[in-house]
């Protein structure tokens, strides 16, 4: 009889992971998560919105450097010049023509859509909303838009929108189905309403099963904890009824909104199962390696799963199942606890990496000459040739101000002594 091979120490230790164990992300999966693909299918449970196809001229406008906004009030020359063919020295020609002339039909469609949705909308492109650009909005860190110019300002100031336009297929497997320039881009305008951030949740789906749910807003909301089971069951019921068997991919991430009384689910977005999607309170390594129980029911008989032998006729099994309670596996629902670091605002503000100093924004709005002047001043400050000035401080009175401060401190010391 041949000797059995020893198994002690023969199995090599597993190699450490050098990258996240994602399956190759396909371009078709990215396109399935585009708003214009999934919204018509799930319109009844999605937020009220309208989709506007974008022309090459509009996309070129979004990609252009600088921010030039259309004129919201048309200007006309004085009546005295209507029949005068001579050039008037009192009127300067406009060096920057109205950019909306290149996409006038879309511009007008945006006007009418805003009016149709009640006068206020929130914009996004196929995948991303310009949440990182709300710092430049006139509505104080809000995506609320009342005019086309409000929309253009957010879209042109957002790195998230730039990612949609230039990097939608980054890190995707090359399948030859579509190129970046072939993507049918759309502008999505959602009806604006005041969102309660505590009611937004992100759900992670792997192989058509929700494996994790968490808050989207990283603040502590104490009232959510007694409702955890109810919220999870509501989301699971919605997923089983609406998304589980109808979305073309088995693994994806979707965002939902549960308004009071927390018994209805509104689909907000569907995101790729890919590193570009923020796992929030989870980590991607945790989600990708999470052990999941196999389903107990519905497995067909096979050689690997032989059927159980029939019971003996002498055994009474009629009441055995009554005492057995089937344990149903449910995904973890993570909420921000009061003592979690995420619950405090000691870190930098959200999307702060995408913000710019006000001086840079003002210079960009002033055109090429303003940007050149700003760059020369900045270079001078870096080389020590230009002295930095504090806000509200006159350059000529700096020394006098310092002397007054020193004199005041000395007087205070004398009084206390």
mmCIF file of C-alpha atoms in Angstrom, residues 142-342:
data_model
loop_
_atom_site.group_PDB
_atom_site.id
_atom_site.type_symbol
_atom_site.label_atom_id
_atom_site.label_comp_id
_atom_site.label_asym_id
_atom_site.label_seq_id
_atom_site.Cartn_x
_atom_site.Cartn_y
_atom_site.Cartn_z
ATOM 1 C CA UNK A 142 -26.575 73.589 -1.240
ATOM 2 C CA UNK A 143 -27.253 72.001 -4.624
ATOM 3 C CA UNK A 144 -30.521 73.928 -4.868
ATOM 4 C CA UNK A 145 -30.734 75.579 -8.293
ATOM 5 C CA UNK A 146 -33.340 78.077 -9.503
ATOM 6 C CA UNK A 147 -31.791 79.087 -12.842
ATOM 7 C CA UNK A 148 -29.708 77.443 -15.586
ATOM 8 C CA UNK A 149 -26.729 79.539 -14.462
ATOM 9 C CA UNK A 150 -26.949 78.015 -10.976
ATOM 10 C CA UNK A 151 -26.669 74.615 -12.635
ATOM 11 C CA UNK A 152 -23.797 75.576 -14.939
ATOM 12 C CA UNK A 153 -21.816 77.063 -12.053
ATOM 13 C CA UNK A 154 -22.043 73.823 -10.045
ATOM 14 C CA UNK A 155 -21.308 71.528 -12.978
ATOM 15 C CA UNK A 156 -18.259 73.481 -14.175
ATOM 16 C CA UNK A 157 -16.801 73.753 -10.640
ATOM 17 C CA UNK A 158 -17.097 70.063 -9.725
ATOM 18 C CA UNK A 159 -14.338 67.452 -9.816
ATOM 19 C CA UNK A 160 -17.031 64.773 -9.592
ATOM 20 C CA UNK A 161 -18.545 65.996 -12.855
ATOM 21 C CA UNK A 162 -15.090 66.084 -14.459
ATOM 22 C CA UNK A 163 -14.666 62.435 -13.455
ATOM 23 C CA UNK A 164 -17.913 61.554 -15.207
ATOM 24 C CA UNK A 165 -16.806 63.368 -18.351
ATOM 25 C CA UNK A 166 -13.198 62.199 -18.542
ATOM 26 C CA UNK A 167 -12.744 59.066 -16.409
ATOM 27 C CA UNK A 168 -16.002 57.097 -16.486
ATOM 28 C CA UNK A 169 -14.277 53.949 -17.790
ATOM 29 C CA UNK A 170 -11.079 54.210 -15.767
ATOM 30 C CA UNK A 171 -9.864 50.841 -14.401
ATOM 31 C CA UNK A 172 -12.441 48.957 -16.476
ATOM 32 C CA UNK A 173 -11.601 45.752 -18.300
ATOM 33 C CA UNK A 174 -11.062 46.340 -22.004
ATOM 34 C CA UNK A 175 -14.001 44.695 -23.746
ATOM 35 C CA UNK A 176 -14.249 46.846 -26.883
ATOM 36 C CA UNK A 177 -17.955 47.534 -26.378
ATOM 37 C CA UNK A 178 -17.761 51.311 -26.026
ATOM 38 C CA UNK A 179 -15.259 54.131 -25.793
ATOM 39 C CA UNK A 180 -15.356 57.132 -23.489
ATOM 40 C CA UNK A 181 -16.378 59.492 -26.298
ATOM 41 C CA UNK A 182 -19.343 57.245 -27.192
ATOM 42 C CA UNK A 183 -21.093 57.617 -23.820
ATOM 43 C CA UNK A 184 -24.580 59.157 -24.206
ATOM 44 C CA UNK A 185 -24.329 61.857 -21.544
ATOM 45 C CA UNK A 186 -27.446 63.255 -19.891
ATOM 46 C CA UNK A 187 -28.324 66.003 -17.445
ATOM 47 C CA UNK A 188 -30.621 64.873 -14.643
ATOM 48 C CA UNK A 189 -32.746 67.495 -12.886
ATOM 49 C CA UNK A 190 -34.390 66.298 -9.704
ATOM 50 C CA UNK A 191 -37.208 68.119 -8.002
ATOM 51 C CA UNK A 192 -35.664 69.914 -5.039
ATOM 52 C CA UNK A 193 -36.864 69.120 -1.556
ATOM 53 C CA UNK A 194 -35.383 69.440 1.902
ATOM 54 C CA UNK A 195 -33.615 66.138 2.562
ATOM 55 C CA UNK A 196 -33.362 64.737 6.075
ATOM 56 C CA UNK A 197 -29.792 63.337 6.019
ATOM 57 C CA UNK A 198 -30.542 60.848 8.792
ATOM 58 C CA UNK A 199 -32.934 58.998 6.458
ATOM 59 C CA UNK A 200 -30.381 58.201 3.706
ATOM 60 C CA UNK A 201 -28.792 54.756 3.601
ATOM 61 C CA UNK A 202 -26.286 52.921 1.381
ATOM 62 C CA UNK A 203 -26.849 49.227 0.627
ATOM 63 C CA UNK A 204 -24.204 46.810 -0.651
ATOM 64 C CA UNK A 205 -25.372 43.930 -2.861
ATOM 65 C CA UNK A 206 -23.155 40.920 -3.576
ATOM 66 C CA UNK A 207 -24.421 38.050 -5.725
ATOM 67 C CA UNK A 208 -27.991 39.394 -5.498
ATOM 68 C CA UNK A 209 -27.975 39.518 -1.706
ATOM 69 C CA UNK A 210 -27.702 42.594 0.505
ATOM 70 C CA UNK A 211 -24.643 42.030 2.684
ATOM 71 C CA UNK A 212 -24.468 45.400 4.441
ATOM 72 C CA UNK A 213 -26.419 48.616 5.075
ATOM 73 C CA UNK A 214 -25.116 51.852 6.590
ATOM 74 C CA UNK A 215 -25.835 55.544 6.952
ATOM 75 C CA UNK A 216 -24.817 57.884 4.173
ATOM 76 C CA UNK A 217 -24.469 60.873 6.498
ATOM 77 C CA UNK A 218 -21.636 60.355 8.978
ATOM 78 C CA UNK A 219 -23.307 62.005 11.954
ATOM 79 C CA UNK A 220 -24.805 60.411 15.032
ATOM 80 C CA UNK A 221 -28.611 60.238 15.142
ATOM 81 C CA UNK A 222 -29.742 58.711 18.398
ATOM 82 C CA UNK A 223 -33.344 58.082 17.303
ATOM 83 C CA UNK A 224 -32.234 55.627 14.577
ATOM 84 C CA UNK A 225 -31.036 52.910 16.968
ATOM 85 C CA UNK A 226 -34.458 51.793 18.309
ATOM 86 C CA UNK A 227 -35.671 51.703 14.664
ATOM 87 C CA UNK A 228 -32.763 49.643 13.303
ATOM 88 C CA UNK A 229 -34.719 46.398 12.777
ATOM 89 C CA UNK A 230 -37.695 48.178 11.250
ATOM 90 C CA UNK A 231 -35.535 50.163 8.820
ATOM 91 C CA UNK A 232 -33.577 47.085 7.773
ATOM 92 C CA UNK A 233 -36.693 44.993 7.180
ATOM 93 C CA UNK A 234 -38.239 47.797 5.093
ATOM 94 C CA UNK A 235 -35.123 48.051 2.902
ATOM 95 C CA UNK A 236 -34.843 44.260 2.518
ATOM 96 C CA UNK A 237 -38.497 43.987 1.503
ATOM 97 C CA UNK A 238 -38.023 46.711 -1.114
ATOM 98 C CA UNK A 239 -34.905 45.051 -2.496
ATOM 99 C CA UNK A 240 -36.539 41.619 -2.760
ATOM 100 C CA UNK A 241 -39.566 43.065 -4.538
ATOM 101 C CA UNK A 242 -37.921 45.640 -6.823
ATOM 102 C CA UNK A 243 -34.195 45.198 -7.443
ATOM 103 C CA UNK A 244 -33.108 41.669 -6.618
ATOM 104 C CA UNK A 245 -34.106 39.909 -9.834
ATOM 105 C CA UNK A 246 -34.419 42.870 -12.218
ATOM 106 C CA UNK A 247 -31.075 44.687 -12.119
ATOM 107 C CA UNK A 248 -28.796 43.131 -14.767
ATOM 108 C CA UNK A 249 -25.736 42.763 -12.505
ATOM 109 C CA UNK A 250 -25.534 40.589 -9.407
ATOM 110 C CA UNK A 251 -23.281 42.931 -7.416
ATOM 111 C CA UNK A 252 -23.865 46.664 -7.076
ATOM 112 C CA UNK A 253 -24.468 49.417 -4.517
ATOM 113 C CA UNK A 254 -27.679 51.411 -4.196
ATOM 114 C CA UNK A 255 -28.740 54.404 -2.112
ATOM 115 C CA UNK A 256 -32.215 54.844 -0.657
ATOM 116 C CA UNK A 257 -34.172 57.490 1.202
ATOM 117 C CA UNK A 258 -36.805 56.601 3.814
ATOM 118 C CA UNK A 259 -38.953 59.636 4.648
ATOM 119 C CA UNK A 260 -41.217 59.647 7.665
ATOM 120 C CA UNK A 261 -43.011 57.499 8.734
ATOM 121 C CA UNK A 262 -40.163 55.282 7.428
ATOM 122 C CA UNK A 263 -42.396 52.735 5.716
ATOM 123 C CA UNK A 264 -41.632 53.618 2.073
ATOM 124 C CA UNK A 265 -38.364 53.459 0.161
ATOM 125 C CA UNK A 266 -37.276 55.983 -2.460
ATOM 126 C CA UNK A 267 -34.466 54.887 -4.755
ATOM 127 C CA UNK A 268 -31.864 57.665 -4.950
ATOM 128 C CA UNK A 269 -29.008 56.145 -6.929
ATOM 129 C CA UNK A 270 -27.331 52.949 -8.129
ATOM 130 C CA UNK A 271 -23.535 52.827 -7.939
ATOM 131 C CA UNK A 272 -20.923 50.444 -9.365
ATOM 132 C CA UNK A 273 -19.512 47.564 -7.334
ATOM 133 C CA UNK A 274 -16.054 49.098 -7.718
ATOM 134 C CA UNK A 275 -13.388 50.917 -5.674
ATOM 135 C CA UNK A 276 -14.664 54.295 -6.908
ATOM 136 C CA UNK A 277 -17.794 53.866 -4.754
ATOM 137 C CA UNK A 278 -17.329 54.996 -1.151
ATOM 138 C CA UNK A 279 -17.957 52.106 1.316
ATOM 139 C CA UNK A 280 -18.594 54.657 4.106
ATOM 140 C CA UNK A 281 -18.895 52.766 7.433
ATOM 141 C CA UNK A 282 -17.597 49.531 5.890
ATOM 142 C CA UNK A 283 -14.339 48.838 4.081
ATOM 143 C CA UNK A 284 -14.107 47.241 0.657
ATOM 144 C CA UNK A 285 -11.801 44.515 1.956
ATOM 145 C CA UNK A 286 -14.395 43.679 4.593
ATOM 146 C CA UNK A 287 -17.222 43.564 2.048
ATOM 147 C CA UNK A 288 -15.273 41.514 -0.490
ATOM 148 C CA UNK A 289 -14.130 38.883 2.022
ATOM 149 C CA UNK A 290 -17.273 38.752 4.162
ATOM 150 C CA UNK A 291 -18.332 35.112 4.819
ATOM 151 C CA UNK A 292 -21.949 34.529 3.853
ATOM 152 C CA UNK A 293 -24.135 31.561 4.836
ATOM 153 C CA UNK A 294 -25.392 29.322 2.057
ATOM 154 C CA UNK A 295 -29.164 29.195 1.577
ATOM 155 C CA UNK A 296 -30.781 26.339 3.505
ATOM 156 C CA UNK A 297 -33.756 25.879 1.202
ATOM 157 C CA UNK A 298 -34.101 25.448 -2.510
ATOM 158 C CA UNK A 299 -30.840 23.552 -3.156
ATOM 159 C CA UNK A 300 -31.464 20.780 -5.693
ATOM 160 C CA UNK A 301 -30.378 17.238 -4.933
ATOM 161 C CA UNK A 302 -26.999 16.240 -6.316
ATOM 162 C CA UNK A 303 -24.122 13.973 -5.557
ATOM 163 C CA UNK A 304 -22.600 16.721 -3.449
ATOM 164 C CA UNK A 305 -25.896 17.251 -1.627
ATOM 165 C CA UNK A 306 -27.497 13.801 -1.255
ATOM 166 C CA UNK A 307 -31.070 13.617 -0.116
ATOM 167 C CA UNK A 308 -31.790 12.634 3.459
ATOM 168 C CA UNK A 309 -32.820 9.009 4.099
ATOM 169 C CA UNK A 310 -36.521 8.427 4.717
ATOM 170 C CA UNK A 311 -37.650 8.275 8.322
ATOM 171 C CA UNK A 312 -38.575 4.976 9.949
ATOM 172 C CA UNK A 313 -42.268 4.184 10.149
ATOM 173 C CA UNK A 314 -41.884 3.645 13.877
ATOM 174 C CA UNK A 315 -40.835 7.284 14.430
ATOM 175 C CA UNK A 316 -43.399 9.985 14.991
ATOM 176 C CA UNK A 317 -42.051 13.176 13.386
ATOM 177 C CA UNK A 318 -45.312 15.032 12.987
ATOM 178 C CA UNK A 319 -44.501 17.531 15.769
ATOM 179 C CA UNK A 320 -40.729 17.857 15.378
ATOM 180 C CA UNK A 321 -40.799 20.850 13.026
ATOM 181 C CA UNK A 322 -43.051 22.802 15.343
ATOM 182 C CA UNK A 323 -40.245 23.263 17.869
ATOM 183 C CA UNK A 324 -37.585 24.200 15.273
ATOM 184 C CA UNK A 325 -37.290 27.901 14.470
ATOM 185 C CA UNK A 326 -35.474 28.666 11.231
ATOM 186 C CA UNK A 327 -32.757 31.282 11.689
ATOM 187 C CA UNK A 328 -32.918 33.851 8.898
ATOM 188 C CA UNK A 329 -29.602 35.564 8.170
ATOM 189 C CA UNK A 330 -29.830 39.339 7.948
ATOM 190 C CA UNK A 331 -27.162 41.803 6.877
ATOM 191 C CA UNK A 332 -25.541 44.079 9.392
ATOM 192 C CA UNK A 333 -26.919 47.605 9.524
ATOM 193 C CA UNK A 334 -24.265 50.014 10.726
ATOM 194 C CA UNK A 335 -25.153 53.295 12.338
ATOM 195 C CA UNK A 336 -22.798 55.973 13.617
ATOM 196 C CA UNK A 337 -22.535 55.564 17.381
ATOM 197 C CA UNK A 338 -22.179 58.508 19.693
ATOM 198 C CA UNK A 339 -18.573 57.645 20.544
ATOM 199 C CA UNK A 340 -17.493 57.020 16.915
ATOM 200 C CA UNK A 341 -14.905 59.462 15.522
ATOM 201 C CA UNK A 342 -17.195 59.992 12.510
#
